[in-house]
XYZ file of C-alpha atoms in Angstrom:
719
model
C -0.017 -0.107 -0.022
C 1.211 3.505 -0.962
C 1.811 5.860 1.722
C -0.284 9.139 1.368
C 1.744 12.354 0.297
C 2.734 14.678 3.064
C 0.579 17.574 2.455
C -0.334 20.675 4.673
C -4.030 19.288 4.875
C -2.371 15.792 6.255
C -0.337 17.835 8.580
C -3.130 19.394 9.997
C -5.117 16.536 10.165
C -2.333 15.291 12.368
C -2.845 18.087 14.921
C 0.715 19.533 14.125
C 0.881 23.406 13.629
C 3.221 24.986 11.268
C 5.728 26.019 14.068
C 5.704 22.105 15.354
C 6.225 20.981 11.704
C 9.152 23.366 11.236
C 10.824 21.960 14.198
C 10.241 18.317 13.023
C 12.134 19.721 9.590
C 14.947 20.897 11.694
C 15.395 17.591 13.758
C 15.195 15.290 10.466
C 16.615 17.469 8.047
C 14.205 16.003 5.800
C 10.421 15.605 5.135
C 9.122 12.743 7.431
C 7.495 9.285 6.238
C 3.851 8.969 6.756
C 4.753 6.824 9.469
C 7.061 9.328 11.306
C 4.556 11.931 10.794
C 1.948 9.815 12.854
C 4.958 9.222 15.596
C 5.469 12.824 16.003
C 1.832 13.379 15.885
C 1.115 10.891 18.507
C 4.069 12.013 21.014
C 3.437 15.384 20.442
C -0.108 15.898 20.983
C -1.558 17.556 24.234
C -2.627 13.895 25.311
C 0.800 12.522 25.578
C 3.278 15.245 25.753
C 1.486 17.789 28.140
C 2.845 20.578 26.278
C 0.444 22.918 27.673
C 0.325 21.935 31.128
C 4.264 20.822 31.989
C 5.164 24.328 32.929
C 2.652 24.535 35.527
C 2.606 20.824 36.703
C 6.101 21.281 37.756
C 4.609 23.437 40.677
C 2.697 20.824 42.332
C 4.128 19.174 45.510
C 5.055 15.470 44.383
C 7.574 14.339 47.452
C 7.353 13.359 50.862
C 8.457 10.509 53.083
C 5.700 8.360 52.367
C 6.373 8.687 48.677
C 7.970 5.727 46.933
C 7.398 7.067 43.282
C 5.977 10.197 42.229
C 5.039 11.422 38.569
C 6.566 10.118 35.723
C 5.799 6.496 35.840
C 2.573 4.424 35.290
C 1.248 5.123 38.712
C 2.250 6.615 41.765
C 3.502 4.732 44.790
C 3.252 5.192 48.383
C 4.304 3.250 51.543
C 1.816 1.921 53.767
C 4.417 0.249 56.510
C 5.257 -3.545 57.016
C 7.058 -3.628 53.434
C 3.927 -3.142 51.435
C 3.438 -0.107 49.164
C -0.114 1.081 47.565
C 0.133 1.872 43.523
C -2.378 4.246 42.456
C -3.650 6.612 39.502
C -6.523 8.700 37.900
C -6.900 9.098 34.336
C -9.520 10.355 32.136
C -11.429 8.673 29.051
C -13.478 11.445 28.304
C -13.761 11.986 24.530
C -13.876 8.166 23.565
C -16.633 8.016 26.547
C -18.727 10.595 24.509
C -18.231 9.265 21.077
C -18.865 5.513 22.205
C -19.842 5.192 25.774
C -19.788 1.595 26.449
C -16.192 1.114 25.412
C -15.047 4.359 26.006
C -15.720 3.960 29.505
C -14.743 0.306 29.501
C -11.319 0.805 28.068
C -10.930 3.618 30.297
C -11.155 1.041 33.452
C -8.753 -1.375 31.565
C -6.081 1.508 30.990
C -5.803 2.508 34.646
C -6.143 -1.268 35.776
C -3.092 -1.856 33.586
C -1.213 1.012 34.749
C -1.208 -0.573 38.374
C -0.319 -4.071 37.680
C 2.305 -3.211 35.096
C 4.293 -1.707 38.360
C 3.951 -5.084 39.940
C 0.617 -4.524 41.996
C -2.683 -6.770 42.344
C -5.414 -4.128 42.018
C -7.485 -3.943 45.053
C -9.775 -1.122 44.820
C -11.535 1.174 41.766
C -13.509 4.412 41.656
C -14.798 6.707 38.968
C -16.116 10.455 38.422
C -18.487 11.026 36.193
C -19.792 14.186 34.803
C -22.865 14.347 32.352
C -24.937 17.353 31.057
C -28.419 18.151 31.821
C -30.444 15.216 32.980
C -33.206 16.018 30.340
C -30.840 16.806 27.377
C -31.478 14.078 24.630
C -27.759 12.469 24.709
C -27.491 12.280 28.534
C -29.755 9.136 28.951
C -27.699 7.288 26.181
C -24.337 8.405 27.789
C -25.313 7.417 31.349
C -26.388 3.817 30.331
C -23.382 3.168 28.198
C -20.644 4.718 30.728
C -22.312 3.117 33.692
C -22.544 -0.230 31.927
C -19.335 -0.162 30.466
C -17.398 0.669 33.763
C -19.502 -2.474 35.174
C -19.089 -4.728 32.829
C -15.277 -4.223 32.716
C -14.337 -3.885 36.049
C -16.791 -6.692 37.283
C -15.818 -9.108 35.054
C -12.015 -8.230 35.829
C -12.772 -8.413 39.363
C -12.047 -5.699 41.262
C -14.374 -3.796 43.772
C -15.466 -0.420 42.819
C -15.600 1.338 46.309
C -16.693 4.947 45.732
C -16.778 7.667 43.220
C -18.777 11.024 42.043
C -21.747 11.524 39.828
C -22.551 15.024 38.544
C -24.732 16.764 36.144
C -24.673 20.146 34.770
C -25.488 21.763 31.315
C -21.803 22.419 30.351
C -21.278 18.639 29.987
C -23.728 18.563 27.345
C -21.338 18.019 24.757
C -18.560 16.590 26.570
C -18.933 14.193 29.308
C -16.160 13.360 31.550
C -15.031 9.792 32.797
C -12.339 10.007 34.893
C -11.284 6.197 36.340
C -9.200 5.448 39.217
C -7.335 2.254 40.464
C -5.176 1.324 43.025
C -3.373 -2.063 43.599
C -0.966 -3.492 46.501
C 2.534 -4.476 45.873
C 5.635 -5.219 48.256
C 8.085 -2.653 48.127
C 10.987 -4.890 46.942
C 8.740 -5.961 44.104
C 8.012 -2.951 42.475
C 8.634 -2.920 38.401
C 9.514 0.420 36.504
C 9.316 1.134 32.643
C 13.295 2.420 31.972
C 14.849 0.119 29.685
C 18.532 -1.108 30.345
C 20.913 -3.133 28.650
C 21.790 -2.791 24.808
C 21.172 -5.757 22.621
C 18.179 -6.996 24.841
C 15.113 -8.369 23.240
C 11.656 -6.032 23.292
C 8.951 -8.452 23.788
C 5.235 -7.762 23.042
C 2.677 -9.345 25.208
C -1.142 -9.771 25.381
C -3.627 -9.527 22.945
C -3.382 -8.979 19.242
C -3.067 -5.833 17.311
C -5.991 -4.471 15.469
C -7.003 -1.145 13.721
C -9.184 -0.007 16.780
C -7.999 3.167 18.542
C -5.711 4.151 15.575
C -5.326 8.107 16.236
C -7.152 8.077 19.592
C -4.544 10.016 21.502
C -4.802 12.761 18.790
C -8.553 12.694 18.908
C -8.330 13.081 22.518
C -6.291 16.415 21.950
C -8.698 18.313 20.143
C -12.008 20.117 20.571
C -15.448 18.258 19.047
C -17.523 19.411 16.104
C -20.011 18.228 13.788
C -17.774 15.923 12.548
C -17.685 13.694 16.063
C -19.319 10.775 14.516
C -16.481 10.229 12.140
C -14.084 9.810 14.945
C -16.006 6.134 16.210
C -13.161 4.143 14.851
C -11.008 5.675 17.156
C -12.307 4.260 20.165
C -10.831 0.877 21.422
C -12.569 -2.158 22.098
C -11.980 -3.874 25.378
C -11.897 -7.540 26.782
C -11.600 -7.677 30.532
C -11.295 -11.370 30.549
C -8.172 -11.015 28.356
C -7.079 -8.288 30.664
C -7.674 -10.715 33.651
C -5.536 -13.114 32.100
C -2.899 -10.348 31.234
C -2.758 -9.116 34.702
C -2.179 -12.779 35.948
C 0.314 -13.537 33.648
C 2.134 -10.358 34.119
C 2.050 -10.938 37.761
C 3.777 -14.450 37.180
C 6.058 -13.229 34.693
C 7.628 -10.861 37.397
C 8.403 -13.502 39.611
C 10.483 -15.417 36.847
C 13.516 -12.536 36.893
C 12.739 -11.855 33.221
C 11.608 -8.451 33.375
C 14.202 -5.966 32.778
C 11.431 -2.937 32.279
C 7.713 -3.242 31.408
C 5.149 -0.735 30.289
C 1.403 -0.461 29.343
C 0.443 0.057 25.785
C -2.049 2.860 26.294
C -2.189 5.840 24.809
C -0.532 6.005 21.160
C -0.084 2.205 21.977
C 3.447 0.659 20.438
C 4.711 4.226 19.949
C 4.604 5.403 23.127
C 5.398 2.589 25.152
C 8.602 1.938 23.181
C 9.593 5.520 23.209
C 8.881 5.799 26.859
C 11.176 2.852 27.722
C 14.061 3.835 25.775
C 14.071 7.042 26.732
C 14.030 6.853 30.370
C 16.800 4.189 30.025
C 18.953 6.490 27.469
C 18.555 3.781 24.882
C 17.472 3.516 21.555
C 14.782 0.886 20.277
C 14.474 -1.143 16.822
C 11.187 -2.806 15.886
C 10.382 -5.269 13.042
C 6.748 -4.782 12.615
C 6.156 -8.163 10.795
C 6.624 -9.807 14.077
C 4.117 -7.795 15.680
C 0.841 -10.409 16.441
C -1.923 -8.764 14.640
C -5.635 -9.775 14.123
C -6.220 -7.985 10.937
C -4.796 -8.265 7.591
C -2.402 -6.041 5.748
C -2.019 -3.693 8.412
C 0.621 -0.888 7.730
C 3.536 0.382 9.875
C 1.226 3.435 10.698
C -1.616 1.222 11.747
C 0.524 -0.833 13.824
C 2.421 2.093 15.485
C -0.926 4.141 16.394
C -3.390 1.250 17.247
C -4.760 1.732 20.720
C -5.824 -2.063 20.790
C -6.528 -3.231 24.480
C -4.603 -5.590 26.738
C -1.107 -5.181 25.607
C 2.138 -4.790 27.134
C 5.676 -4.067 26.060
C 8.597 -5.497 28.054
C 12.180 -5.507 27.844
C 13.631 -9.088 28.544
C 16.509 -10.625 30.309
C 17.436 -13.266 27.469
C 18.554 -15.739 29.951
C 15.136 -15.942 31.300
C 13.236 -15.967 27.832
C 11.954 -19.672 28.016
C 10.496 -19.259 31.662
C 8.888 -16.281 30.613
C 7.217 -17.804 27.062
C 6.110 -20.379 29.066
C 3.914 -18.200 31.613
C 2.158 -16.609 28.563
C 1.711 -19.619 26.502
C -0.091 -20.986 29.867
C -2.282 -18.170 29.593
C -2.739 -18.294 26.270
C -1.455 -14.836 25.344
C 0.804 -13.333 22.864
C 4.337 -13.411 23.638
C 6.538 -12.242 20.584
C 10.095 -10.660 20.696
C 9.434 -7.627 18.032
C 12.688 -5.831 18.413
C 15.584 -4.936 20.665
C 17.391 -2.308 22.575
C 20.249 -0.600 20.794
C 23.352 1.690 21.844
C 22.285 4.288 19.220
C 19.527 7.119 20.002
C 17.337 5.993 17.155
C 13.767 4.669 17.132
C 14.028 2.586 13.886
C 10.664 0.987 12.723
C 10.993 -1.566 9.874
C 8.379 -3.760 8.248
C 9.469 -6.844 6.116
C 13.091 -5.163 5.910
C 11.785 -1.611 4.573
C 12.619 1.147 6.856
C 9.285 3.132 7.622
C 10.706 5.549 10.493
C 14.242 6.085 11.699
C 13.961 9.286 14.173
C 16.019 10.108 17.080
C 14.406 8.387 20.180
C 15.121 11.133 22.990
C 14.167 13.777 20.637
C 10.526 12.622 20.231
C 10.284 12.996 24.068
C 12.497 15.453 25.463
C 12.149 17.977 22.368
C 8.332 17.585 22.353
C 6.894 21.489 22.570
C 6.260 23.009 26.146
C 4.084 26.009 25.725
C 3.880 28.927 28.015
C 0.261 29.589 27.033
C -0.855 33.152 27.594
C -3.433 33.126 30.618
C -5.540 35.628 32.289
C -6.679 35.396 36.144
C -10.345 34.659 36.381
C -11.954 37.978 37.418
C -12.971 38.358 41.108
C -16.537 36.836 41.626
C -19.205 39.533 42.515
C -21.052 39.049 45.816
C -24.017 37.030 45.849
C -27.337 38.773 46.541
C -29.657 37.648 49.161
C -31.348 34.352 48.238
C -35.418 34.195 49.114
C -36.381 32.469 52.344
C -37.309 29.014 51.636
C -38.759 26.481 54.060
C -35.652 24.186 54.957
C -37.728 20.742 54.572
C -38.885 22.018 51.053
C -35.659 22.728 50.075
C -34.124 19.723 51.189
C -36.926 17.847 49.182
C -35.550 19.567 46.272
C -32.027 18.392 47.010
C -32.922 15.031 47.586
C -34.894 14.708 44.388
C -31.986 16.326 42.317
C -29.880 14.260 40.181
C -26.886 15.655 41.742
C -27.734 14.870 45.595
C -30.076 11.928 45.047
C -28.712 8.404 45.752
C -26.890 6.841 43.634
C -27.834 2.971 44.206
C -28.808 2.741 40.924
C -25.542 3.497 39.604
C -23.482 1.735 42.276
C -25.633 -1.331 42.133
C -24.402 -2.196 38.801
C -20.667 -2.447 40.103
C -19.505 -5.467 42.182
C -18.080 -3.554 45.393
C -17.634 -6.524 47.411
C -15.474 -8.611 44.972
C -11.966 -9.830 46.980
C -14.091 -9.788 50.139
C -11.950 -6.896 51.709
C -14.679 -4.256 51.224
C -15.620 -2.496 54.332
C -17.654 0.306 52.961
C -18.243 0.647 49.261
C -19.684 3.253 47.369
C -22.343 5.848 49.039
C -20.105 6.797 51.928
C -17.411 9.733 52.568
C -14.910 7.399 51.458
C -14.739 3.862 50.368
C -12.850 1.655 52.884
C -11.209 -1.768 52.453
C -9.172 -4.108 54.553
C -5.272 -4.642 53.732
C -5.663 -8.402 53.327
C -4.345 -10.526 55.977
C -3.506 -7.570 58.274
C -5.342 -5.247 60.583
C -4.797 -2.009 58.309
C -7.159 -0.553 56.310
C -7.322 1.670 53.223
C -9.491 4.812 52.431
C -10.561 5.981 48.847
C -12.243 9.212 47.563
C -12.402 11.324 44.540
C -13.904 15.040 44.893
C -14.097 18.420 42.975
C -17.086 21.011 43.071
C -16.788 22.542 39.406
C -18.604 25.332 40.349
C -16.504 26.751 42.927
C -13.376 26.050 40.471
C -15.212 28.287 37.776
C -16.059 31.322 40.175
C -12.664 31.271 41.965
C -10.072 28.593 40.513
C -7.592 28.841 43.371
C -10.154 28.700 46.211
C -12.027 25.938 44.289
C -8.618 23.963 43.564
C -8.002 24.173 47.314
C -11.731 22.818 48.260
C -11.018 19.923 45.941
C -8.074 18.827 47.915
C -9.704 19.687 51.448
C -12.820 17.875 50.744
C -10.719 14.634 49.888
C -8.863 15.554 52.842
C -11.971 15.450 54.921
C -13.412 12.438 53.439
C -10.645 10.558 54.258
C -10.581 11.740 58.080
C -14.251 11.112 58.396
C -13.078 7.458 58.357
C -10.477 7.668 60.585
C -7.752 7.662 57.870
C -4.654 9.360 57.767
C -4.448 11.179 54.233
C -0.991 9.778 52.469
C -1.304 11.361 48.958
C -3.378 12.309 45.991
C -3.813 11.749 42.305
C -5.080 14.383 40.078
C -7.423 14.568 36.592
C -7.235 17.785 35.494
C -10.279 18.127 33.074
C -10.295 21.699 31.322
C -11.703 23.490 27.941
C -9.135 24.735 25.241
C -5.694 25.978 26.825
C -5.427 28.026 23.797
C -7.842 30.066 25.349
C -6.510 32.488 28.032
C -9.497 32.595 30.040
C -9.155 28.932 30.023
C -5.811 28.749 30.568
C -6.468 31.193 33.541
C -8.535 28.489 35.185
C -5.961 25.815 34.955
C -3.039 27.945 36.395
C -5.254 29.145 39.364
C -6.963 25.733 39.907
C -3.125 24.104 40.379
C -1.964 27.035 42.567
C -4.857 26.305 44.982
C -4.273 22.504 44.718
C -0.502 22.720 45.318
C -1.068 25.148 48.557
C -3.727 22.493 49.884
C -1.540 19.569 49.166
C 1.251 21.096 50.995
C -0.749 22.408 54.118
C -2.474 18.834 54.385
C 0.760 16.595 53.336
C -1.141 15.110 50.355
C 1.435 15.114 47.603
C 0.422 14.515 43.909
C 1.915 11.211 43.066
C 0.387 10.561 39.600
C -2.280 12.089 37.562
C -3.686 13.087 34.210
C -4.272 16.211 32.342
C -7.282 16.240 29.786
C -7.556 19.587 27.828
C -9.876 20.520 24.829
C -13.203 19.296 26.462
C -15.131 21.643 24.315
C -17.825 21.220 21.836
C -18.416 24.036 19.105
C -16.594 26.358 21.443
C -18.870 25.589 24.697
C -16.104 24.526 27.428
C -16.890 22.146 30.267
C -17.099 23.464 33.710
C -13.239 23.451 35.070
C -12.970 19.972 36.647
C -9.605 19.276 38.477
C -10.861 15.914 39.959
C -8.721 14.780 42.986
C -8.355 11.334 43.885
C -6.800 10.770 47.553
C -5.872 7.891 49.423
C -5.763 7.315 53.201
C -4.517 4.701 55.323
C -5.588 3.371 59.221
C -2.755 1.316 60.807
C -3.247 -1.390 62.919
C -3.249 0.824 65.807
C -5.959 3.071 64.403
C -9.402 3.115 64.830
C -12.053 3.121 61.700
C -15.392 5.208 62.168
C -17.593 2.371 61.041
C -20.762 2.835 62.833
C -24.317 4.686 62.324
C -25.906 7.175 64.568
C -28.044 5.490 67.229
C -31.572 6.563 68.992
C -30.530 9.611 71.330
C -27.156 10.550 69.823
C -26.046 13.998 69.806
C -25.822 15.759 66.343
C -22.056 17.553 66.994
C -20.876 19.858 64.558
C -16.994 20.351 64.408
C -15.880 24.007 62.839
C -17.107 27.597 62.151
C -20.419 28.403 60.511
C -20.857 31.272 58.615
C -23.528 30.522 56.228
C -21.582 30.756 52.845
C -24.269 30.348 49.933
C -22.288 31.498 47.012
C -21.900 28.923 44.437
C -24.036 26.654 46.608
C -26.175 23.490 45.937
C -29.127 25.318 47.668
C -28.595 28.087 45.108
C -28.170 26.069 41.988
C -30.847 23.453 42.835
C -33.407 25.495 44.545
C -33.169 28.853 42.849
C -31.237 28.037 39.700
C -28.627 30.398 40.549
C -24.826 30.275 39.898
C -23.598 33.448 41.388
C -21.340 34.417 43.942
C -17.966 33.311 45.237
C -16.618 29.796 46.179
C -16.173 29.188 50.127
C -12.761 30.533 51.345
C -10.641 27.418 52.470
C -8.740 27.791 55.744
C -5.765 24.948 55.229
C -4.789 25.509 58.736
C -8.237 24.914 60.454
C -8.744 22.043 57.955
C -5.439 20.315 58.987
C -6.265 21.079 62.723
C -9.840 19.863 62.610
C -8.810 16.795 60.899
C -6.482 15.828 62.862
C -8.920 16.183 66.015
C -11.102 13.699 64.273
C -8.615 11.174 63.673
C -7.084 11.620 67.260
C -10.932 10.950 68.657
C -11.711 8.381 66.039
C -12.560 5.976 68.939
C -15.277 8.109 70.531
C -17.042 8.781 67.188
C -20.251 6.685 66.349
C -20.429 8.270 62.812
C -19.016 11.050 60.987
C -19.235 12.738 57.714
C -17.933 16.166 56.158
C -19.857 18.874 55.401
C -19.560 20.158 51.762
C -22.534 20.599 49.226
C -25.863 21.172 50.820
C -24.214 21.917 54.037
C -25.468 20.603 57.545
C -29.035 19.932 56.338
C -27.885 17.357 53.475
C -25.133 15.896 55.945
C -27.565 15.297 58.807
C -30.522 13.711 56.429
C -27.649 11.431 55.022
C -26.533 10.330 58.638
C -30.161 9.988 59.623
C -31.237 7.964 56.518
C -27.994 5.526 56.676
C -28.838 4.940 60.469
C -32.684 4.700 59.982
C -33.185 7.088 62.707
C -34.978 10.772 62.389
C -32.769 13.793 63.168
C -33.762 17.240 64.915
C -31.641 20.276 64.119
C -32.180 23.160 66.335
C -31.715 26.058 63.526
C -34.310 26.477 60.680
C -32.046 29.387 59.353
C -31.230 28.658 56.031
C -27.656 29.968 55.903
C -26.806 27.987 58.983
C -28.552 24.930 57.594
C -27.546 25.021 53.943
C -24.437 27.049 54.155
C -21.001 25.409 52.393
C -18.264 26.762 55.013
C -15.293 24.482 54.963
C -13.748 22.389 57.657
C -16.578 21.112 59.103
C -17.547 17.598 60.318
C -21.180 16.049 61.622
C -20.538 13.746 64.265
C -22.892 11.258 66.030
C -22.424 10.415 69.564
C -23.261 9.816 72.753
C -24.227 12.439 75.612
C -21.431 11.640 77.462
C -19.041 11.475 74.768
C -20.440 14.615 73.270
C -19.028 16.270 76.786
C -15.958 14.773 76.502
C -15.571 15.765 72.833
C -16.532 19.528 73.967
C -13.818 19.433 76.337
C -11.053 18.158 74.032
C -11.947 20.294 71.438
C -11.795 23.452 73.502
C -8.218 22.337 74.372
C -7.289 21.875 70.886
C -8.679 25.134 69.759
C -11.396 23.427 67.626
C -14.810 25.025 67.157
C -17.573 22.953 68.260
C -21.273 22.951 68.878
C -23.927 20.614 69.516
C -26.676 21.345 66.907
C -29.210 18.687 67.697
C -30.125 14.935 68.560
C -30.618 11.942 66.433
C -34.134 10.632 67.256
C -37.520 9.848 66.638
C -39.017 9.036 62.905
C -38.546 12.577 61.337
C -36.432 15.074 60.309
C -37.028 18.446 61.752
C -35.570 21.717 61.286
C -36.676 24.408 63.459
C -40.473 24.074 63.149
C -40.339 22.658 59.535
C -40.837 18.576 59.811
C -41.236 15.633 57.360
C -41.322 11.872 58.068
C -37.630 10.323 57.282
C -39.125 7.464 55.516
C -40.869 9.720 53.212
C -37.545 11.685 52.894
C -35.872 8.541 52.269
C -38.046 7.246 49.652
C -37.770 10.277 47.490
C -34.025 10.356 47.876
C -33.609 6.701 46.955
C -35.941 6.830 43.992
C -34.945 9.952 42.073
C -32.070 8.625 39.983
C -33.596 5.471 39.130
C -37.184 6.835 38.416
C -35.160 9.132 35.683
C -32.697 6.947 34.444
C -33.560 3.180 35.042
């Protein structure tokens, strides 16, 4: 098959601008071949090179005594004691999920699981953060069903518990849903594998499933806005097979016991290209690939197609040749392909050969190190105007509206489609402040959460960025867990627009400040830009995934409120309603500023909760919906009514930060009052858990009635 001529139109179609193409010509001193153009397109696009974000990502805190491996590998790693490590990461599959919801979401789950077990860890938990358009938009139902079924279909078949996540709806996502997938796994500290190649003349081995044409150009597609040609992009979405992935994981973990693995890399975005270049670049070596040796499931595949295919369930490994027979036997046993497709070379070359014909000959290190790095123009987000007063509203009427909103109704219809109990170590699954699992065979627990409030970030990126980290911190503390570290999934619009880049820069400033103050370094993550359709951007959505540890001496907060328990509020309430759930859901308003985040108070209050976890029956942080929604959710979980003393709207629905609601006995409340006073922590009794009603001041309704509304709203709309 004749390669097409390199024309200006072809260059533009590959997402390469004039300046970048001029740089390619300088590097090569000639015109690139078609395959070379595709390789540059893959390595220099936004999705793989982070060319618009690298400059600012360098400002994030990434180290700490608990950090074994920070950003730059397949996933981040933290020490959890006793020679064990937690490997985790969050990554987006936004564009593919909008085009083909089931496979887009399914392969997003598959990709993040490979990132974890590629490093020698067995996955033990998964989460997802999902953002969809207006519930009544004509495409939302299809997207919700497809994405949820895709996540469940892949994760359930693979056999990893989904223990938490987020779900939101807003018209800003009508043209561009967000599907952020998180996975975490456990490894021995002395059994971690990295991707840097080493040793000249060592075999480069292709592992797993065969290569097809699915996903060709997927990374480039993920680095551009959507427009009316969206349906033409459907062939760029990969197709996943969770049963093959399960076999690949078992084979890979078994392979790692043979001593054969020098380095190993998941084939994710840009497939064979990115995996080979990253292994060679990190090891300071070149790579030669002979593509006729690549296992293929389609006939007459070209070099371009093989290099850019994003077929799933594949890995690339540099092999110690002394262990080749043992390694091959493992993959034969699991009925997976094992093919030596090339070798490491001393020269700084990425040499691609097909049936004796050179299809690409590039300086390998330049593909990675010389990728563009832009300091995009940006303008700060203007200061939000103060919020005008909201009308008076009956608190129970307002609570009903929140409970029936798709943003705050119960998520059981979604969570019930996920297996949260597989592996039998889940203590708290989806629907709680954070998911909680046992570390198998130990007395330790791990907590997982993902958080962001996009309306806050749009109004005030710095405070919104801080708040996303602070809420994740509180959700972990509310389970009794010590926060360890974070991963981020930074979803924004077109970075070539200064106002969008300003949102990005501001949010990273806030995230960085909070991660330092709360000792939650960012150890892995993903940037997803160009989330726009016809020029309409999503809400800025920098999702924070965070992990926490309850060691053998710690106490997890696992109980429920009981009849007669006191409702105790930690933190100061000023009644902030700007960008609040009350304003948006009840009055259809999105005005005012985000709440201010006092990071010193966050750290102090979280420490107080953890120090006193053994005295606390139940605990939740206060975030969207304030005290009113938190108290209802705690009451509904326990099946016990709650009476709050106040009927003041700002006190009940205000979204001031650094606050927790605790359920405990009267005697314990007295003890906590004294302890909080000594620690300088604001504390107050705000009501009591008892009876069968929810009462706020003089306004009252039956708990069973409100619980039925809350439980049925999402299912009634989407089931």
